[in-house]
């Protein structure tokens, strides 16, 4: 099997001591098992996420992504760019498409990049890790790596917003994407195809600025998982993961609920199913422990 | 930016649609709205908007400049992109909402203490300082944005959350000194400053 190589944009929240450092740990373990090499874009910067529009105008905001693409093209030539964070992927791909469609914008961003001697060619395809897994690797190859099937674990696939809209995964619908459920089944766990909150918004950045409004939505996401008999929720997005996991205590206080629902990444599931240790799967990074995965990892 | 606001009022007089088309991100799409309301019905925070997107579009066409630009409605956008993928006329609604919010900010018309505006500004300044987000400082700036005593109250209310994040090694108190960043932030700042200059020139020159 061929080794696959990508130019990797890990993003701010994946860094050591940041909210999704556990995501990066499990992605690295998953990629080792799948023989995928991730070449980090040297000196990448923040993409401004989905809240950058407030202070940043169109050109300053898109130029942040232009710098990352330019650095990737210079240092990792010919490699597709892959991001694990939904907002990183969205911002970078959106910037790339805008530069394609608007030649003036493309010229202007290059004028700005020239201040640091950089040039954007804008040739590199921008992918989310989910696309790499589904389109480049494929379910069959993933299944062939499963050493410890996640038998008896019922998992609600929470796709969220920005991995799904506006770009999404080719061939999947916006209203009912199925790839996460298929992935769950591929790993030997039980999916919940009728999980009705799979594309519900968690509030995104507004979890910080409008906590009551966001937590009302998060409550619905968790509640539906319980109603469907889920043992845990899986998501491909770092902000979805954090928002749905870390506010459960505050939601319990506000609404009198008793939520204690583990929220994991697809890479957490895959690392465990591929036979990696609890540490390699970053199970120690859970605020709400995923006990059933810990048991399988210890087997 | 109230000088710029006065200049824009002078320049566009009664044609707010033209102003939006010239200066708001994807503003040229506004006239394409057919008032079906799918966007408003699809918005996860729909009930929090004084004027949902479809209404904002009609208000723009009706020249209700002040009501639109001083509204906090577009600041309720969570960037979920539901409206974009459902709009039968394929208007990039999320981007137009971002664009309206940003334009209102440029003109100094955002309601005081609008929390998402405040967060957006804290986020942008935090990120630009070192080229990468410092999550610890981001959180603390948000807690303390309304002064010291409110900050202490906020920090205490979130104490348990912070402790569990530190235990999971997903929050690092050492980020308060230094923290992550790119090699040469001043180089990135120069790039973005240049981009800002180009954009400002367009704002002043367009008609």
CSV table of C-alpha atoms in Angstrom, one decimal, chain A residues 12-13 15-22 40-61 63-64 67 90 94 98 104-105 108 111-113 115-116 118 161-162 165-166 174-175 199-201 203-206 208-210 213-214 217 241-242 245-247 249-250 265 284-287, chain B residues 25-26 44-45 47-48 72 74-86 95 97-99 101-102 105-106 114-117 119-125 127-128 131-133 135 138-139 142 157-158 160-161 164-165 167-172 175 180-184 187-188 190-192 194-196 198-199 201-202:
chain,number,residue,atom,x,y,z
A,12,UNK,CA,-4.3,27.0,16.6
A,13,UNK,CA,-6.6,24.8,18.8
A,15,UNK,CA,-1.4,23.1,19.6
A,16,UNK,CA,0.1,21.8,22.9
A,17,UNK,CA,-2.0,22.8,25.8
A,18,UNK,CA,-4.9,24.0,23.6
A,19,UNK,CA,-8.5,22.9,23.5
A,20,UNK,CA,-8.1,20.2,20.7
A,21,UNK,CA,-4.6,19.0,21.4
A,22,UNK,CA,-6.2,15.6,22.0
A,40,UNK,CA,3.2,20.5,8.7
A,41,UNK,CA,3.1,23.8,6.8
A,42,UNK,CA,6.1,25.6,8.3
A,43,UNK,CA,5.2,28.7,10.3
A,44,UNK,CA,1.5,28.6,9.5
A,45,UNK,CA,-0.7,31.3,11.0
A,46,UNK,CA,-4.3,31.6,12.3
A,47,UNK,CA,-7.1,31.6,9.6
A,48,UNK,CA,-9.3,34.0,11.7
A,49,UNK,CA,-11.9,31.2,12.0
A,50,UNK,CA,-15.5,32.1,11.7
A,51,UNK,CA,-15.3,35.2,13.9
A,52,UNK,CA,-12.6,37.1,11.9
A,53,UNK,CA,-15.2,39.0,9.8
A,54,UNK,CA,-16.0,41.4,12.7
A,55,UNK,CA,-12.7,43.2,12.7
A,56,UNK,CA,-11.1,41.9,9.5
A,57,UNK,CA,-12.4,43.0,6.1
A,58,UNK,CA,-12.5,40.6,3.2
A,59,UNK,CA,-9.0,41.2,1.9
A,60,UNK,CA,-7.2,41.1,5.3
A,61,UNK,CA,-9.1,38.0,6.3
A,63,UNK,CA,-4.9,37.1,3.0
A,64,UNK,CA,-4.3,35.2,6.3
A,67,UNK,CA,-0.1,33.2,3.4
A,90,UNK,CA,-13.5,26.3,5.6
A,94,UNK,CA,-13.1,29.6,0.9
A,98,UNK,CA,-12.6,33.4,-3.9
A,104,UNK,CA,-8.6,41.4,-8.8
A,105,UNK,CA,-8.8,39.9,-5.2
A,108,UNK,CA,-4.4,42.3,-4.3
A,111,UNK,CA,0.4,42.5,-3.5
A,112,UNK,CA,0.0,42.2,0.2
A,113,UNK,CA,2.0,38.9,0.4
A,115,UNK,CA,5.5,42.6,1.7
A,116,UNK,CA,7.1,39.4,3.1
A,118,UNK,CA,5.7,35.5,-0.6
A,161,UNK,CA,-22.0,22.6,10.5
A,162,UNK,CA,-18.7,23.6,9.0
A,165,UNK,CA,-21.7,23.3,4.9
A,166,UNK,CA,-21.2,25.1,2.6
A,174,UNK,CA,-26.3,18.8,3.6
A,175,UNK,CA,-29.4,17.7,5.5
A,199,UNK,CA,-26.3,18.7,11.6
A,200,UNK,CA,-27.6,21.0,14.3
A,201,UNK,CA,-25.4,24.1,15.1
A,203,UNK,CA,-23.4,27.9,18.5
A,204,UNK,CA,-19.8,27.9,17.2
A,205,UNK,CA,-17.9,31.0,18.4
A,206,UNK,CA,-21.1,32.4,19.9
A,208,UNK,CA,-18.4,32.5,24.1
A,209,UNK,CA,-20.4,35.6,23.4
A,210,UNK,CA,-24.0,34.3,23.7
A,213,UNK,CA,-28.4,30.9,23.5
A,214,UNK,CA,-25.7,28.4,22.5
A,217,UNK,CA,-28.8,24.4,21.3
A,241,UNK,CA,-16.3,18.8,20.4
A,242,UNK,CA,-15.3,21.4,22.9
A,245,UNK,CA,-18.3,18.4,26.0
A,246,UNK,CA,-17.2,21.2,28.3
A,247,UNK,CA,-20.5,23.0,28.9
A,249,UNK,CA,-21.8,20.9,33.7
A,250,UNK,CA,-23.2,24.4,33.2
A,265,UNK,CA,-13.3,12.5,17.5
A,284,UNK,CA,-6.7,11.1,28.8
A,285,UNK,CA,-7.8,14.3,27.0
A,286,UNK,CA,-11.4,13.7,27.6
A,287,UNK,CA,-13.1,16.0,30.1
B,25,UNK,CA,-19.2,41.7,1.2
B,26,UNK,CA,-21.3,40.0,-1.5
B,44,UNK,CA,-30.5,28.0,14.4
B,45,UNK,CA,-30.8,31.3,16.3
B,47,UNK,CA,-35.7,33.6,17.2
B,48,UNK,CA,-32.9,35.9,18.5
B,72,UNK,CA,-27.7,43.6,16.3
B,74,UNK,CA,-26.5,40.1,11.9
B,75,UNK,CA,-24.3,39.6,15.0
B,76,UNK,CA,-26.5,36.6,15.8
B,77,UNK,CA,-25.1,34.7,12.9
B,78,UNK,CA,-23.3,31.5,14.1
B,79,UNK,CA,-21.7,30.9,10.7
B,80,UNK,CA,-23.6,27.5,10.4
B,81,UNK,CA,-24.1,28.1,6.6
B,82,UNK,CA,-27.6,26.6,6.7
B,83,UNK,CA,-29.1,29.6,4.9
B,84,UNK,CA,-26.4,29.5,2.2
B,85,UNK,CA,-27.0,25.9,1.2
B,86,UNK,CA,-30.8,26.2,1.4
B,95,UNK,CA,-21.2,36.2,3.9
B,97,UNK,CA,-24.5,38.9,7.2
B,98,UNK,CA,-20.7,38.9,8.0
B,99,UNK,CA,-20.3,41.8,5.5
B,101,UNK,CA,-21.7,43.3,10.5
B,102,UNK,CA,-18.2,44.3,9.4
B,105,UNK,CA,-18.3,48.2,12.6
B,106,UNK,CA,-16.2,50.2,10.1
B,114,UNK,CA,-22.8,43.9,21.6
B,115,UNK,CA,-21.1,40.7,22.9
B,116,UNK,CA,-20.2,39.0,19.6
B,117,UNK,CA,-18.7,42.3,18.2
B,119,UNK,CA,-15.6,38.9,21.1
B,120,UNK,CA,-14.7,39.3,17.4
B,121,UNK,CA,-12.5,42.3,18.2
B,122,UNK,CA,-10.8,40.5,21.1
B,123,UNK,CA,-10.2,37.5,18.9
B,124,UNK,CA,-8.7,39.5,16.0
B,125,UNK,CA,-6.4,41.4,18.2
B,127,UNK,CA,-4.6,36.4,16.8
B,128,UNK,CA,-2.7,39.3,15.2
B,131,UNK,CA,0.0,35.2,14.4
B,132,UNK,CA,-1.8,32.4,16.3
B,133,UNK,CA,-4.6,32.4,18.9
B,135,UNK,CA,-6.6,30.6,23.9
B,138,UNK,CA,-8.7,35.0,24.7
B,139,UNK,CA,-10.8,33.4,27.5
B,142,UNK,CA,-13.6,37.8,27.4
B,157,UNK,CA,-18.3,30.9,37.5
B,158,UNK,CA,-16.1,29.0,35.0
B,160,UNK,CA,-14.7,24.1,37.3
B,161,UNK,CA,-14.5,24.2,33.5
B,164,UNK,CA,-11.1,20.1,34.1
B,165,UNK,CA,-9.6,21.5,30.9
B,167,UNK,CA,-6.5,18.4,34.0
B,168,UNK,CA,-7.1,17.1,30.5
B,169,UNK,CA,-4.0,19.2,29.4
B,170,UNK,CA,-6.2,21.2,27.0
B,171,UNK,CA,-5.6,24.5,28.8
B,172,UNK,CA,-2.2,25.7,29.8
B,175,UNK,CA,0.2,30.6,28.0
B,180,UNK,CA,2.3,29.9,20.8
B,181,UNK,CA,3.1,32.1,17.9
B,182,UNK,CA,4.7,32.3,14.4
B,183,UNK,CA,8.4,33.1,14.0
B,184,UNK,CA,8.1,36.7,12.9
B,187,UNK,CA,6.0,40.2,9.0
B,188,UNK,CA,2.5,38.9,9.1
B,190,UNK,CA,3.0,44.0,7.6
B,191,UNK,CA,1.1,41.7,5.1
B,192,UNK,CA,-2.2,42.3,6.8
B,194,UNK,CA,-0.9,46.2,3.4
B,195,UNK,CA,-4.1,44.3,2.7
B,196,UNK,CA,-6.0,46.7,5.0
B,198,UNK,CA,-5.7,48.3,-0.3
B,199,UNK,CA,-9.2,47.7,1.2
B,201,UNK,CA,-8.5,52.7,-0.6
B,202,UNK,CA,-11.3,50.8,-2.2
